[in-house]
């Protein structure tokens, strides 16, 4: 099956889908040929629920597939990365240059004592060195764990410690909205609590960088003495390529582990099926490398296919709201992949900013991170795409590795419905079920499940099998449950309705309410906290915290306390988790067994009917919250 501009008939697509489910071994065995393998697998799939091993005993190197193999073809001198800085500076790196830098940096890592299987933490701005660092790890079989550069020192330290990373690769600063953010200070603070880190490598940018003797090194200096070539190390197909932390329903983030073979095959194939990329394409996925979208569709899949990517450091509406459109025009971007929250924000600036640019190179518009509301869909389609470009709404998760429900526009031009991610993708057997696992009829809301393993599926949670089994495979026995509500309409289209657990989706980012509550109660003024999500026009959802103060804080100035708590959350977790509102209450609605009734808090904040209150322990807690809501002054 070839991707490209030519579509296959719908009947053929359905046949492929059928074959992929009926005979997954045959199907995925053929698809895996999209990569170069050092040793072919003995068996395509070994499925011991809930653990899948894909391409058993196969050996390959992800970096070789993303870089080396293109050097042997006419892609050698093609742009791999078009990098744009917030101040407009642009650098174009060819595949050959990328190859040289990745080799050298892989040797730098070796010289720092990094070996196959060791963990390397990456905490970096959106600069080409971030992709180089990831690929260099893959080249020597080291497992990277990228931490989003907006996370705080504590969040960084927590992730480094869980993964027990040996080396940290970072930068002294990053640029955002015209400001310089000093990463070095954050890193120095984190490293006070990271005993496993032996060395830190800094990409030096503009600041007066003070290195700690024997621990800190400058990227540039180390690269000078590094070898031009080192052999890529073939690893087992099920060797972890990376760990990426994501929020869960408990206070601790989950270390999602992805394999090398299965993950690379699945992301590469979904990249082809979704967009049908070819050598004329300039692909721009606006996600940060700190998230899964940045791993799969900024780095691994596009580079495995030898695509030209755009990487942009900074805010897409800075220094003016036309920045995103200017980059598309300047570099002839053909596929844009962004999030509904970004589209809604861009909408607020008006059409003029879009219309002032020539966007005729665009051919597909992608959306990811949350359901795209029909108004944003229409604007994206009509104003940005000029009614020419299909909107490709891709539903997936950190854990799924690649797209799960999406229109395979690269091979089939299926009719779209605004707000629906269309159908389960090739090789995905999905359904909507009730809490007992019974399949639901059309238009009935239930839990989305996946009934079969697929190559991009996580291989586990880092050193925590029990949590892996409980988080994904217990809610609906023997099925993968992503914990999202959905419906399937009468035409079989899937509509994702939002999270079915205590996780918020704030501007496309997963924030665990438990994680945020945990941070709040770690503050000395707080006795108890409950966090819920409140709908927001731009961000989709924002966190709202109900806080019970410790006794000796009752008389303190509430405004100052709120500010202090907000500052504390920003420092402890990172700015993305900042509560939109903090309400001080004396009681929280709880069940008789002592569980906080977040459902009731949510209804209260939205002024909706409260529903069944038969299990509530103390009715006065409701009056209490209502009163506080009435008195609340918006920040
Ligand atoms: C949500 C991001 C509706 C969903 C790739 C999922 C979506 C969570 C969509 C994963 C979409 C992602 N339509 N909801 N197209 N894409 N989601 O792990 O709740 O950061 O479970 O991965 O985002 O977020 P994550």
XYZ file of C-alpha atoms and ligand atoms in Angstrom:
660
model
C 0.000 0.000 0.000
C 1.596 3.245 -1.099
C 0.804 6.668 0.276
C 0.927 9.835 -1.751
C -1.417 12.128 -3.571
C -3.445 9.353 -5.167
C -6.294 8.042 -3.085
C -7.298 4.415 -2.880
C -10.990 3.495 -3.245
C -12.991 3.378 0.002
C -13.709 -0.299 -0.587
C -9.986 -0.975 -0.642
C -9.480 0.943 2.613
C -12.137 -1.161 4.286
C -10.487 -4.312 2.975
C -7.155 -3.198 4.401
C -8.791 -2.475 7.755
C -10.392 -5.881 7.756
C -7.152 -7.640 6.893
C -5.245 -5.718 9.577
C -7.673 -6.962 12.234
C -8.085 -10.466 10.894
C -4.447 -11.217 10.336
C -2.424 -8.648 12.253
C 0.786 -10.653 11.973
C 0.692 -10.729 8.198
C -0.432 -7.125 7.955
C 2.066 -5.551 10.375
C 4.855 -7.821 9.139
C 4.416 -6.214 5.727
C 4.096 -2.678 7.116
C 7.292 -3.054 9.170
C 9.219 -3.069 5.897
C 8.899 0.723 5.956
C 11.938 0.638 8.242
C 15.451 -0.725 7.798
C 16.116 -3.634 10.160
C 19.470 -5.103 11.131
C 17.788 -8.402 11.842
C 14.298 -9.464 10.856
C 11.952 -10.566 13.632
C 11.201 -14.211 14.406
C 7.570 -13.477 15.183
C 5.480 -10.381 14.446
C 3.437 -10.418 17.656
C 3.606 -12.139 21.000
C 0.461 -11.160 22.920
C 0.279 -12.119 26.566
C -2.420 -9.709 27.707
C -1.842 -6.977 28.698
C 1.758 -7.210 27.420
C 2.457 -7.140 23.707
C 5.815 -7.736 22.091
C 6.035 -6.634 18.473
C 8.609 -7.887 15.986
C 10.083 -10.313 18.495
C 13.881 -10.639 18.283
C 14.056 -8.112 15.458
C 16.903 -5.616 15.734
C 17.052 -2.057 14.454
C 18.221 1.435 15.278
C 15.744 4.326 15.317
C 18.406 6.946 14.643
C 19.684 5.034 11.618
C 16.138 5.020 10.269
C 15.644 8.749 10.850
C 19.016 9.940 9.611
C 21.613 7.559 8.147
C 19.421 5.911 5.570
C 18.576 9.268 3.979
C 22.244 10.118 3.530
C 22.444 7.297 1.014
C 19.704 8.822 -1.155
C 18.876 12.116 -2.829
C 17.481 13.290 0.508
C 21.069 13.796 1.645
C 21.015 17.520 0.881
C 17.333 18.063 1.575
C 16.258 20.281 4.466
C 15.537 18.115 7.493
C 14.787 20.921 9.940
C 13.761 24.486 9.179
C 14.196 26.150 12.536
C 12.666 29.541 13.262
C 13.454 31.530 16.396
C 10.939 33.845 17.995
C 12.992 36.844 16.840
C 12.696 35.572 13.269
C 16.220 34.110 12.932
C 16.083 31.037 10.728
C 18.438 28.081 10.360
C 18.054 25.317 7.826
C 19.676 21.999 8.609
C 20.015 19.391 5.876
C 19.837 15.671 6.515
C 23.595 15.515 6.040
C 24.205 18.190 8.681
C 21.782 16.484 11.026
C 23.660 13.228 10.469
C 26.988 14.833 11.356
C 25.673 16.511 14.489
C 23.821 13.449 15.728
C 26.934 11.316 15.289
C 29.076 13.772 17.168
C 26.626 14.174 19.984
C 26.180 10.415 20.300
C 29.938 10.243 20.784
C 29.710 13.037 23.379
C 27.224 10.922 25.298
C 29.531 7.911 25.108
C 32.403 10.025 26.376
C 30.238 11.013 29.342
C 29.820 7.344 30.177
C 26.313 6.813 28.744
C 25.698 3.220 27.690
C 22.886 1.294 26.032
C 19.907 1.170 28.413
C 21.021 4.191 30.489
C 18.513 6.999 30.899
C 19.232 10.528 29.680
C 16.994 13.443 30.652
C 16.373 16.210 28.117
C 15.034 19.569 29.314
C 15.306 21.899 26.374
C 13.703 24.672 24.374
C 12.455 23.985 20.830
C 15.865 24.154 19.203
C 17.399 21.654 16.751
C 19.746 20.451 19.507
C 16.702 18.959 21.260
C 16.003 16.666 18.295
C 19.729 15.975 17.926
C 19.921 14.933 21.591
C 16.943 12.574 21.225
C 18.363 10.963 18.093
C 21.845 10.699 19.612
C 20.388 8.777 22.558
C 18.584 6.464 20.146
C 21.821 5.955 18.215
C 23.521 4.373 21.221
C 20.414 2.725 22.663
C 20.158 5.140 25.593
C 16.598 5.786 26.752
C 15.653 9.451 26.715
C 13.132 11.096 28.922
C 12.189 14.534 27.682
C 10.726 16.873 30.287
C 8.692 19.815 28.969
C 10.720 22.995 29.491
C 7.696 24.686 31.102
C 7.861 22.312 34.060
C 9.276 23.507 37.362
C 12.438 22.371 39.174
C 10.455 19.985 41.388
C 8.627 18.413 38.458
C 11.922 18.027 36.582
C 13.612 16.437 39.606
C 10.700 14.051 40.173
C 10.912 12.765 36.601
C 14.715 12.516 36.611
C 14.611 10.560 39.858
C 11.898 8.172 38.744
C 13.822 7.386 35.551
C 17.174 7.466 37.400
C 18.761 9.445 34.594
C 22.547 9.669 34.486
C 22.966 12.709 32.289
C 20.867 15.832 31.763
C 20.924 17.767 28.509
C 19.615 21.284 28.735
C 20.197 24.895 27.800
C 20.926 28.012 29.800
C 17.789 29.777 28.605
C 14.775 29.775 26.374
C 12.899 32.553 24.626
C 9.155 33.012 24.925
C 7.013 36.063 24.246
C 10.097 38.218 24.008
C 11.302 37.167 27.432
C 14.373 35.179 28.305
C 13.558 32.364 30.700
C 16.517 31.262 32.738
C 16.528 27.469 32.613
C 19.895 27.259 34.362
C 18.407 28.478 37.649
C 15.627 25.891 37.431
C 18.096 23.142 36.575
C 20.458 24.117 39.407
C 17.566 23.930 41.845
C 16.396 20.554 40.494
C 19.897 19.102 40.616
C 20.097 19.668 44.364
C 17.748 16.677 44.588
C 18.915 14.468 41.726
C 21.634 12.144 43.000
C 21.731 9.996 39.833
C 22.799 12.817 37.492
C 26.555 12.716 36.923
C 26.831 15.280 34.167
C 24.868 18.134 32.637
C 25.362 19.444 29.115
C 24.315 23.007 28.318
C 23.561 24.478 24.933
C 24.892 27.936 25.632
C 22.736 30.776 24.350
C 23.548 34.337 25.000
C 23.769 34.307 28.771
C 26.618 34.475 31.150
C 26.733 30.758 31.825
C 28.553 29.646 34.952
C 29.391 25.960 34.807
C 29.959 23.790 37.850
C 33.407 22.257 37.506
C 33.317 18.504 36.869
C 29.530 18.375 36.484
C 28.506 20.888 33.817
C 29.769 21.015 30.267
C 29.159 23.214 27.274
C 27.576 21.438 24.296
C 29.758 23.368 21.880
C 32.994 22.522 23.651
C 32.183 18.816 23.867
C 31.172 18.683 20.200
C 34.569 20.082 19.164
C 36.428 17.024 20.310
C 33.831 14.451 19.269
C 34.177 11.807 16.554
C 32.481 12.415 13.197
C 31.008 8.963 13.051
C 30.060 6.233 15.435
C 28.167 3.071 14.532
C 24.468 3.113 15.356
C 23.844 0.322 17.867
C 21.092 -2.066 16.741
C 18.778 -2.762 19.675
C 16.081 -5.333 20.270
C 12.729 -4.292 18.847
C 11.337 -4.177 22.393
C 14.189 -2.146 23.824
C 12.696 1.085 25.225
C 13.223 4.049 22.926
C 12.022 6.530 25.523
C 10.080 7.202 28.696
C 7.626 10.086 28.669
C 5.808 11.151 31.810
C 2.129 11.979 31.703
C -0.457 12.849 34.339
C -2.550 10.128 35.853
C -5.249 9.854 38.452
C -2.853 9.687 41.386
C -0.379 12.296 42.579
C 2.575 10.766 40.739
C 3.055 11.122 36.980
C 3.199 7.907 34.947
C 6.362 7.013 33.051
C 4.999 5.761 29.744
C 7.536 3.493 28.023
C 7.621 3.055 24.247
C 9.448 0.343 22.361
C 11.808 0.925 19.449
C 10.403 -1.378 16.733
C 6.660 -1.247 17.317
C 6.635 2.477 18.057
C 8.719 3.362 15.008
C 6.597 1.222 12.673
C 3.323 2.587 14.016
C 4.273 6.273 14.004
C 5.835 6.025 10.553
C 2.815 4.271 9.067
C 0.265 6.592 10.715
C 2.293 9.555 9.425
C 1.937 8.147 5.904
C -1.710 7.218 6.246
C -2.752 10.474 7.883
C -0.930 12.919 5.659
C 0.473 10.951 2.742
C 3.704 12.946 3.017
C 5.948 13.251 -0.010
C 9.171 15.052 -0.887
C 7.342 18.268 -1.740
C 5.956 18.589 1.777
C 6.993 20.976 4.508
C 5.403 19.598 7.637
C 4.827 21.803 10.654
C 3.606 20.288 13.874
C 3.502 23.089 16.450
C 3.748 20.758 19.471
C 6.661 21.046 21.857
C 9.061 18.094 21.982
C 8.171 17.816 25.668
C 4.899 16.104 24.699
C 4.152 12.925 22.784
C 3.036 14.852 19.686
C 6.502 16.370 19.582
C 8.127 12.942 19.906
C 6.037 11.142 17.310
C 5.208 13.838 14.755
C 7.970 16.415 15.135
C 10.889 14.021 15.437
C 10.517 10.290 14.839
C 7.871 9.745 12.140
C 8.625 12.716 9.863
C 12.365 12.109 9.996
C 11.957 8.362 9.415
C 10.173 9.322 6.190
C 12.773 11.937 5.266
C 10.287 14.803 5.500
C 11.208 18.462 5.903
C 9.931 19.733 9.226
C 9.502 23.191 10.704
C 10.524 23.699 14.299
C 9.618 26.973 15.964
C 10.774 28.308 19.280
C 8.347 30.730 20.827
C 4.688 31.647 20.842
C 2.846 31.358 17.517
C 1.158 34.736 18.083
C 4.280 36.662 19.040
C 5.527 39.322 18.234
C 2.173 39.676 16.466
C -0.822 37.431 15.734
C 0.376 36.949 12.165
C 3.532 35.070 13.157
C 2.157 31.581 12.477
C 0.843 32.600 9.031
C 4.097 34.374 8.182
C 6.086 31.180 8.873
C 3.700 29.135 6.706
C 4.063 31.636 3.874
C 7.846 32.043 4.173
C 8.604 28.342 4.191
C 5.785 27.013 2.029
C 4.316 24.826 4.765
C 2.021 22.212 3.209
C 0.704 20.455 6.326
C -0.051 22.252 9.575
C -0.716 20.211 12.695
C -1.842 22.160 15.750
C -4.303 22.152 18.664
C -7.876 23.483 18.972
C -6.796 25.805 21.800
C -4.323 27.466 19.412
C -6.995 27.763 16.715
C -9.441 29.362 19.166
C -6.794 31.832 20.275
C -5.933 32.735 16.671
C -9.634 33.203 15.904
C -9.854 35.965 18.501
C -7.403 38.094 16.487
C -9.688 38.117 13.464
C -9.426 37.038 9.846
C -7.253 39.911 8.659
C -4.097 38.412 10.105
C -4.701 35.266 8.098
C -5.836 36.967 4.922
C -2.701 39.104 4.768
C -0.661 36.024 4.013
C -0.402 33.667 1.091
C -1.325 30.286 2.516
C -1.858 28.587 -0.824
C 0.839 25.981 -0.123
C -1.256 24.387 2.633
C -2.927 21.103 1.695
C -3.977 19.474 4.997
C -4.833 21.007 8.375
C -4.414 18.809 11.435
C -5.876 19.088 14.906
C -4.979 17.233 18.092
C -5.222 17.395 21.871
C -8.937 17.768 22.519
C -12.194 17.659 20.599
C -12.278 20.481 18.055
C -15.474 22.463 18.527
C -17.442 23.044 15.310
C -16.916 26.840 15.385
C -13.126 26.440 15.479
C -13.354 23.666 12.867
C -15.285 25.945 10.502
C -12.850 28.826 10.950
C -9.846 26.548 10.399
C -11.480 25.099 7.290
C -12.861 28.289 5.787
C -10.461 31.037 6.810
C -7.146 29.200 7.089
C -7.654 26.464 4.511
C -9.829 28.534 2.180
C -12.172 25.526 1.904
C -9.459 23.590 0.091
C -7.774 21.659 2.895
C -9.329 18.750 4.766
C -9.326 19.055 8.547
C -7.615 16.045 9.962
C -8.752 15.606 13.556
C -6.457 13.051 15.179
C -7.397 11.406 18.454
C -4.648 9.658 20.373
C -2.623 9.692 23.603
C 0.887 9.548 25.012
C 0.244 5.867 25.606
C -0.948 5.023 22.088
C 2.277 6.221 20.439
C 0.476 7.417 17.316
C -2.949 8.328 15.926
C -5.771 5.969 16.912
C -8.923 7.579 15.544
C -8.258 9.798 12.520
C -9.185 10.201 8.883
C -6.459 8.506 6.797
C -6.395 11.437 4.415
C -3.050 10.378 2.980
C -4.717 7.411 1.303
C -8.431 8.061 1.353
C -10.419 11.275 1.095
C -13.318 10.360 3.403
C -16.207 12.739 4.156
C -15.583 14.673 7.365
C -17.944 15.792 10.111
C -16.801 18.843 12.128
C -15.923 17.668 15.648
C -15.538 13.973 14.859
C -12.134 12.323 14.503
C -13.962 9.935 12.115
C -13.149 6.227 12.390
C -10.731 3.947 14.243
C -7.535 3.787 12.220
C -6.019 0.851 10.383
C -5.304 -1.991 12.814
C -7.415 -0.527 15.624
C -10.465 -2.399 16.879
C -12.311 0.222 18.929
C -15.759 0.298 20.462
C -17.924 2.246 22.915
C -19.019 0.329 26.005
C -20.777 0.853 29.340
C -18.939 0.501 32.681
C -19.529 -3.275 32.589
C -17.978 -3.589 29.164
C -21.184 -4.080 27.133
C -21.108 -2.644 23.649
C -23.441 0.366 23.349
C -25.787 1.195 20.478
C -25.311 4.256 18.241
C -25.396 7.676 19.922
C -25.087 6.290 23.456
C -22.307 7.831 25.513
C -19.827 5.372 26.988
C -16.176 4.520 27.447
C -13.930 4.258 24.447
C -11.970 1.008 24.393
C -9.495 -0.722 22.128
C -9.872 -4.462 21.949
C -6.604 -5.486 20.325
C -2.904 -4.678 20.663
C -1.276 -2.382 18.065
C 2.435 -1.741 17.463
C 2.460 1.804 18.887
C 0.951 0.713 22.191
C 3.023 1.553 25.283
C 5.031 -1.439 26.504
C 4.494 -0.514 30.137
C 4.986 2.106 32.808
C 8.559 2.580 33.924
C 9.273 0.018 36.627
C 5.608 -0.197 37.566
C 3.752 -3.131 35.998
C 1.031 -3.046 38.615
C 0.093 0.522 37.834
C 0.216 -0.240 34.093
C -2.254 -3.083 34.509
C -4.534 -1.110 36.781
C -4.487 2.168 34.883
C -5.319 0.762 31.457
C -6.594 -2.808 31.579
C -8.835 -3.163 34.630
C -11.633 -0.664 34.036
C -12.937 -2.767 31.165
C -11.366 -6.210 31.617
C -8.947 -7.289 28.876
C -9.421 -4.101 26.868
C -7.228 -1.050 26.645
C -9.176 1.837 28.167
C -7.841 5.334 27.412
C -10.357 6.796 29.914
C -12.176 8.989 27.424
C -15.922 9.198 26.913
C -17.167 8.919 23.361
C -20.142 8.103 21.181
C -20.402 6.423 17.831
C -23.063 7.944 15.601
C -25.419 6.156 13.225
C -22.812 6.378 10.424
C -20.106 4.844 12.601
C -18.229 8.137 13.191
C -16.580 8.401 16.604
C -17.015 11.578 18.663
C -14.701 12.013 21.649
C -16.488 13.746 24.508
C -13.692 14.269 27.053
C -11.910 12.579 29.925
C -13.598 9.844 31.919
C -11.237 10.156 34.886
C -9.894 12.790 37.246
C -7.609 14.238 34.592
C -8.173 17.711 33.125
C -7.385 18.743 29.581
C -6.035 22.279 29.830
C -5.075 23.745 26.459
C -4.490 20.214 25.193
C -2.328 19.238 28.184
C -3.203 16.544 30.651
C -3.211 17.796 34.230
C -4.043 15.281 36.948
C -6.396 16.791 39.523
C -4.782 14.529 42.128
C -1.334 15.838 41.190
C -2.489 19.427 41.591
C -4.290 18.659 44.865
C -1.151 16.957 46.119
C 0.888 20.105 45.374
C -1.678 22.345 47.100
C -1.807 20.291 50.287
C 1.984 20.255 50.438
C 1.764 24.020 51.146
C 1.841 24.721 54.891
C -1.344 26.833 54.790
C -3.496 24.132 53.174
C -5.341 21.378 55.030
C -7.345 19.947 52.144
C -7.897 20.688 48.460
C -10.189 19.583 45.642
C -9.562 20.482 42.019
C -12.063 20.415 39.178
C -12.112 21.612 35.560
C -14.228 24.584 34.474
C -15.011 25.032 30.764
C -13.034 27.843 29.125
C -13.521 29.434 25.702
C -9.860 29.313 24.701
C -8.209 26.617 26.803
C -11.092 24.161 26.706
C -10.859 23.703 30.444
C -9.107 25.468 33.348
C -8.352 24.175 36.868
C -10.396 25.532 39.768
C -9.227 24.716 43.310
C -11.371 24.537 46.450
C -9.116 24.867 49.449
C -9.628 24.322 53.184
C -7.034 26.299 55.113
C -5.254 25.157 58.231
C -6.683 26.697 61.401
C -4.013 29.306 62.005
C -4.447 30.674 58.485
C -8.151 31.468 58.767
C -7.520 35.098 59.709
C -4.828 35.729 57.120
C -5.350 38.058 54.148
C -7.104 35.840 51.573
C -5.975 37.791 48.546
C -2.338 37.443 49.535
C -2.794 33.775 50.320
C -4.296 33.166 46.890
C -1.372 34.865 45.231
C 1.045 32.863 47.309
C -0.651 29.575 46.440
C -0.665 30.400 42.753
C 3.027 31.251 42.893
C 3.641 28.026 44.781
C 1.844 25.893 42.171
C 3.769 27.611 39.365
C 7.054 26.908 41.089
C 6.242 23.390 42.191
C 4.454 22.049 39.139
C 4.899 24.624 36.384
C 2.839 27.468 34.917
C 0.551 25.149 32.896
C -1.043 23.918 36.127
C -1.870 27.400 37.464
C -5.368 27.399 39.001
C -7.693 29.823 37.307
C -9.614 30.326 40.557
C -8.915 29.443 44.177
C -11.866 29.353 46.560
C -11.428 29.076 50.313
C -14.114 26.978 51.988
C -14.574 25.446 55.437
C -16.061 22.198 54.210
C -16.054 20.168 51.018
C -18.983 18.014 49.881
C -18.020 14.411 50.674
C -19.658 11.027 50.530
C -20.245 9.134 53.768
C -17.164 7.085 52.995
C -15.139 10.310 52.910
C -14.628 10.779 49.152
C -14.712 14.337 47.832
C -17.677 14.764 45.469
C -15.925 16.617 42.650
C -18.956 16.027 40.432
C -20.995 18.217 42.811
C -18.342 20.931 42.905
C -18.338 21.008 39.135
C -22.117 21.383 38.966
C -21.968 24.137 41.560
C -19.429 26.147 39.649
C -21.445 25.784 36.477
C -24.719 26.618 38.254
C -26.286 23.353 37.119
C -28.674 20.914 38.782
C -26.724 18.966 41.406
C -28.159 15.528 40.618
C -28.210 12.636 43.073
C -27.077 13.747 46.551
C -28.167 10.651 48.466
C -24.593 9.712 49.444
C -23.585 13.148 50.745
C -22.417 13.246 54.331
C -23.167 16.857 55.196
C -25.560 18.998 53.178
C -24.308 22.235 54.681
C -21.084 21.864 52.719
C -23.092 22.746 49.617
C -24.379 26.008 51.084
C -20.852 26.752 52.157
C -19.466 26.371 48.616
C -22.396 28.313 47.118
C -21.754 31.219 49.458
C -18.069 31.301 48.636
C -18.858 31.218 44.928
C -21.150 34.210 45.343
C -18.493 36.158 47.204
C -15.725 35.200 44.859
C -13.889 38.016 43.201
C -12.411 36.917 39.908
C -8.718 37.249 39.728
C -7.393 14.134 24.495
C -1.989 14.022 23.077
C -10.518 14.648 21.383
C -7.993 12.846 25.037
C -1.861 13.423 21.679
C -6.767 11.987 25.233
C -8.387 14.354 22.188
C -5.758 12.992 25.727
C -7.866 14.406 20.879
C -4.350 12.575 25.446
C -8.786 14.616 19.790
C -6.231 14.072 22.265
N -10.104 14.722 20.099
N -9.698 14.472 22.430
N -8.399 14.726 18.532
N -6.534 14.231 20.960
N -7.339 14.158 23.017
O -1.485 12.059 26.228
O -8.626 13.116 26.256
O -1.179 14.552 25.946
O -6.955 10.930 26.136
O -1.711 13.053 24.030
O -6.081 14.203 25.020
O -3.428 13.568 25.785
P -1.885 13.319 25.555
